[in-house]
Amino acid sequence: WVARMVMMGLTLTDKAPFKEIYLHGLVRDEKGQKMSKTKGNVVDPLDSIAEYGTDALRYALLTSSVPGMDVPISKGMIENAKAFANKIWNVGRFIITEYEKTAGTTQISFESGMTFSEEEIKAMPWLERALLSKCQGLCESVTAALLENRFAPPTKDIKEFLQEDVAAWYVEASKTRLQEHLGGNPNSAEAATSQKVLLYLLEVSLKLL
């Protein structure tokens, strides 16, 4: 297939259609055996998409994609990927819910593609500065890995950042600023900072994924 594409591209355009080719291994079952209808160990991608979602299947395959090795896949791996996708959805839903509570009382706008100036970051509490610093480091490490065609390590790093640092830690900490029953003031400057940083961290992580 690769040879045909190269020859066709050269024939029709006098240019090679691509300069770099990534060849992954075979997708096998969880025991490392070749999938076969006779053995009954086939994981049908269309059935998996219908049951778990496209993103879950893609993520499960990426986390097992190691150069020079075959890719094992099982329903358990796809289920774990779906649970991760649900975690991302929950973070997004939290951000939207908290924003809707103050949408009519705050003048601060929250937009996709936000960035923070050096002065803004310096004025933030240490918690936000620490997370933004870690997010920047994640961007650099993921970019370096992708340039080297290493796909599995960055997907696991992004998952750890989203689950542990954002969902389990920062979302819970931000509730003390955003929710009145926990002593927070949703209209305060601290709450606005939390909302902005939450949106920024989620958006950057999704772009990396």
CSV table of C-alpha atoms in Angstrom, one decimal:
chain,number,residue,atom,x,y,z
A,1,TRP,CA,0.0,0.0,0.0
A,2,VAL,CA,2.8,2.4,0.9
A,3,ALA,CA,4.7,1.7,-2.3
A,4,ARG,CA,1.5,2.1,-4.4
A,5,MET,CA,0.8,5.5,-2.8
A,6,VAL,CA,4.4,6.7,-3.4
A,7,MET,CA,4.4,5.6,-7.0
A,8,MET,CA,0.9,7.1,-7.7
A,9,GLY,CA,1.9,10.4,-6.1
A,10,LEU,CA,5.1,10.6,-8.1
A,11,THR,CA,3.2,9.7,-11.3
A,12,LEU,CA,0.4,12.2,-10.8
A,13,THR,CA,2.1,15.1,-9.1
A,14,ASP,CA,5.9,14.5,-9.4
A,15,LYS,CA,6.0,14.6,-5.6
A,16,ALA,CA,6.1,11.9,-2.9
A,17,PRO,CA,2.8,12.0,-0.9
A,18,PHE,CA,4.7,11.7,2.4
A,19,LYS,CA,8.2,11.8,3.7
A,20,GLU,CA,7.7,9.8,6.9
A,21,ILE,CA,5.9,6.5,7.4
A,22,TYR,CA,4.9,5.0,10.8
A,23,LEU,CA,4.3,1.3,10.7
A,24,HIS,CA,2.6,-0.1,13.8
A,25,GLY,CA,2.4,-3.7,14.9
A,26,LEU,CA,-0.6,-6.0,14.6
A,27,VAL,CA,-3.5,-5.4,16.9
A,28,ARG,CA,-3.8,-8.6,19.0
A,29,ASP,CA,-6.0,-9.8,21.8
A,30,GLU,CA,-5.1,-9.3,25.5
A,31,LYS,CA,-3.1,-12.6,25.5
A,32,GLY,CA,-1.0,-11.5,22.6
A,33,GLN,CA,-2.7,-13.9,20.2
A,34,LYS,CA,-3.7,-13.0,16.7
A,35,MET,CA,-7.4,-12.2,16.4
A,36,SER,CA,-9.4,-14.8,14.7
A,37,LYS,CA,-13.1,-15.4,14.2
A,38,THR,CA,-12.5,-19.1,14.7
A,39,LYS,CA,-10.9,-18.5,18.1
A,40,GLY,CA,-13.6,-16.0,19.0
A,41,ASN,CA,-11.2,-13.4,20.3
A,42,VAL,CA,-12.0,-10.7,17.8
A,43,VAL,CA,-12.6,-7.2,19.2
A,44,ASP,CA,-14.8,-5.6,16.5
A,45,PRO,CA,-14.0,-1.9,16.3
A,46,LEU,CA,-17.5,-0.9,15.2
A,47,ASP,CA,-19.0,-2.8,18.2
A,48,SER,CA,-16.5,-1.2,20.5
A,49,ILE,CA,-17.3,2.3,19.2
A,50,ALA,CA,-21.1,1.6,19.6
A,51,GLU,CA,-20.6,0.4,23.2
A,52,TYR,CA,-17.7,2.6,24.5
A,53,GLY,CA,-17.3,5.5,22.0
A,54,THR,CA,-14.8,6.4,19.4
A,55,ASP,CA,-12.5,8.3,21.8
A,56,ALA,CA,-12.3,5.4,24.2
A,57,LEU,CA,-11.2,3.0,21.4
A,58,ARG,CA,-8.6,5.5,20.1
A,59,TYR,CA,-7.2,6.1,23.5
A,60,ALA,CA,-7.0,2.4,24.3
A,61,LEU,CA,-5.0,1.8,21.1
A,62,LEU,CA,-2.7,4.7,21.6
A,63,THR,CA,-1.7,3.8,25.1
A,64,SER,CA,-0.6,0.4,23.8
A,65,SER,CA,1.2,1.7,20.7
A,66,VAL,CA,4.9,0.9,21.2
A,67,PRO,CA,7.3,1.0,18.2
A,68,GLY,CA,8.4,-2.4,17.1
A,69,MET,CA,5.8,-4.2,19.2
A,70,ASP,CA,2.3,-5.5,18.5
A,71,VAL,CA,-0.7,-3.8,20.1
A,72,PRO,CA,-2.7,-5.8,22.6
A,73,ILE,CA,-6.3,-4.8,23.1
A,74,SER,CA,-9.1,-6.0,25.3
A,75,LYS,CA,-12.5,-4.8,26.4
A,76,GLY,CA,-11.1,-4.1,29.8
A,77,MET,CA,-8.6,-1.6,28.3
A,78,ILE,CA,-11.4,0.1,26.4
A,79,GLU,CA,-13.6,0.3,29.5
A,80,ASN,CA,-10.7,2.0,31.3
A,81,ALA,CA,-10.4,4.4,28.5
A,82,LYS,CA,-14.1,5.1,28.6
A,83,ALA,CA,-13.9,5.8,32.3
A,84,PHE,CA,-11.2,8.4,31.5
A,85,ALA,CA,-13.4,10.0,28.9
A,86,ASN,CA,-16.2,10.2,31.5
A,87,LYS,CA,-13.7,11.9,33.9
A,88,ILE,CA,-12.9,14.5,31.2
A,89,TRP,CA,-16.7,15.1,30.6
A,90,ASN,CA,-17.3,15.5,34.4
A,91,VAL,CA,-14.5,18.2,34.6
A,92,GLY,CA,-16.0,20.0,31.6
A,93,ARG,CA,-19.5,19.8,33.1
A,94,PHE,CA,-18.2,21.2,36.4
A,95,ILE,CA,-16.7,24.2,34.6
A,96,ILE,CA,-19.9,24.9,32.7
A,97,THR,CA,-22.1,24.5,35.7
A,98,GLU,CA,-20.0,26.9,37.8
A,99,TYR,CA,-19.8,29.4,35.0
A,100,GLU,CA,-23.6,29.4,34.5
A,101,LYS,CA,-24.1,30.2,38.2
A,102,THR,CA,-22.3,33.6,37.8
A,103,ALA,CA,-22.9,34.3,34.1
A,104,GLY,CA,-25.4,37.1,34.9
A,105,THR,CA,-23.5,38.7,37.8
A,106,THR,CA,-19.9,38.8,36.6
A,107,GLN,CA,-18.3,41.0,33.9
A,108,ILE,CA,-15.4,38.6,33.4
A,109,SER,CA,-15.5,36.7,30.0
A,110,PHE,CA,-14.2,33.2,29.6
A,111,GLU,CA,-13.2,32.3,26.1
A,112,SER,CA,-11.6,29.4,24.2
A,113,GLY,CA,-7.9,30.0,23.5
A,114,MET,CA,-7.2,32.1,26.6
A,115,THR,CA,-3.6,32.8,27.6
A,116,PHE,CA,-2.1,34.4,30.6
A,117,SER,CA,0.6,37.1,30.7
A,118,GLU,CA,3.6,36.8,32.9
A,119,GLU,CA,2.2,39.5,35.2
A,120,GLU,CA,-1.1,37.6,35.5
A,121,ILE,CA,0.6,34.4,36.5
A,122,LYS,CA,2.8,36.2,39.1
A,123,ALA,CA,-0.3,37.6,40.7
A,124,MET,CA,-2.0,34.2,41.0
A,125,PRO,CA,-1.9,32.0,44.2
A,126,TRP,CA,0.8,29.4,44.3
A,127,LEU,CA,-1.7,26.6,43.5
A,128,GLU,CA,-2.5,28.1,40.1
A,129,ARG,CA,1.1,28.9,39.4
A,130,ALA,CA,2.1,25.3,40.2
A,131,LEU,CA,-0.5,23.8,37.9
A,132,LEU,CA,0.2,26.2,35.0
A,133,SER,CA,3.9,25.4,35.3
A,134,LYS,CA,3.2,21.7,35.3
A,135,CYS,CA,0.9,22.1,32.3
A,136,GLN,CA,3.6,24.0,30.4
A,137,GLY,CA,6.1,21.2,31.2
A,138,LEU,CA,3.5,18.6,29.9
A,139,CYS,CA,3.1,20.6,26.6
A,140,GLU,CA,6.9,20.5,26.1
A,141,SER,CA,7.2,16.8,26.9
A,142,VAL,CA,4.3,15.7,24.8
A,143,THR,CA,5.5,17.8,21.8
A,144,ALA,CA,9.0,16.3,22.1
A,145,ALA,CA,7.5,12.7,22.2
A,146,LEU,CA,5.2,13.3,19.2
A,147,LEU,CA,8.1,14.6,17.1
A,148,GLU,CA,9.9,11.3,17.9
A,149,ASN,CA,6.7,9.3,17.0
A,150,ARG,CA,6.3,8.1,20.6
A,151,PHE,CA,2.6,8.0,21.2
A,152,ALA,CA,2.0,5.8,24.3
A,153,PRO,CA,4.1,7.8,26.9
A,154,PRO,CA,2.4,11.2,26.3
A,155,THR,CA,-1.1,9.7,26.4
A,156,LYS,CA,-0.4,8.3,29.8
A,157,ASP,CA,1.2,11.5,31.0
A,158,ILE,CA,-1.9,13.5,29.9
A,159,LYS,CA,-4.2,11.1,31.6
A,160,GLU,CA,-2.2,11.4,34.9
A,161,PHE,CA,-2.3,15.2,34.7
A,162,LEU,CA,-6.0,15.3,34.0
A,163,GLN,CA,-7.1,12.7,36.5
A,164,GLU,CA,-4.7,13.4,39.4
A,165,ASP,CA,-3.8,17.1,39.1
A,166,VAL,CA,-6.9,18.6,37.6
A,167,ALA,CA,-9.9,16.4,38.4
A,168,ALA,CA,-8.8,14.9,41.8
A,169,TRP,CA,-6.9,17.9,43.1
A,170,TYR,CA,-7.6,21.3,41.5
A,171,VAL,CA,-11.4,20.8,40.9
A,172,GLU,CA,-11.8,19.9,44.5
A,173,ALA,CA,-9.7,22.9,45.7
A,174,SER,CA,-11.5,25.3,43.4
A,175,LYS,CA,-14.8,24.3,45.0
A,176,THR,CA,-13.8,26.2,48.2
A,177,ARG,CA,-13.7,29.3,46.1
A,178,LEU,CA,-16.6,28.8,43.8
A,179,GLN,CA,-19.3,27.2,46.1
A,180,GLU,CA,-20.9,29.2,48.9
A,181,HIS,CA,-21.7,26.2,51.1
A,182,LEU,CA,-18.0,25.5,51.2
A,183,GLY,CA,-17.1,29.1,52.2
A,184,GLY,CA,-16.4,30.4,48.7
A,185,ASN,CA,-17.6,33.5,47.0
A,186,PRO,CA,-18.4,32.7,43.3
A,187,ASN,CA,-18.2,36.4,42.4
A,188,SER,CA,-14.7,37.0,43.9
A,189,ALA,CA,-11.5,37.5,42.0
A,190,GLU,CA,-10.2,34.2,43.4
A,191,ALA,CA,-13.2,32.4,42.0
A,192,ALA,CA,-12.7,34.0,38.6
A,193,THR,CA,-9.1,33.0,38.5
A,194,SER,CA,-10.1,29.4,39.3
A,195,GLN,CA,-12.6,29.3,36.5
A,196,LYS,CA,-10.1,30.7,34.0
A,197,VAL,CA,-7.4,28.3,35.0
A,198,LEU,CA,-9.8,25.3,35.0
A,199,LEU,CA,-10.9,26.1,31.5
A,200,TYR,CA,-7.3,26.7,30.3
A,201,LEU,CA,-6.0,23.4,31.8
A,202,LEU,CA,-8.9,21.4,30.3
A,203,GLU,CA,-8.6,23.0,26.8
A,204,VAL,CA,-4.8,22.5,26.6
A,205,SER,CA,-5.1,18.9,27.8
A,206,LEU,CA,-7.8,18.2,25.1
A,207,LYS,CA,-5.6,19.7,22.4
A,208,LEU,CA,-2.7,17.5,23.5
A,209,LEU,CA,-4.9,14.5,23.4
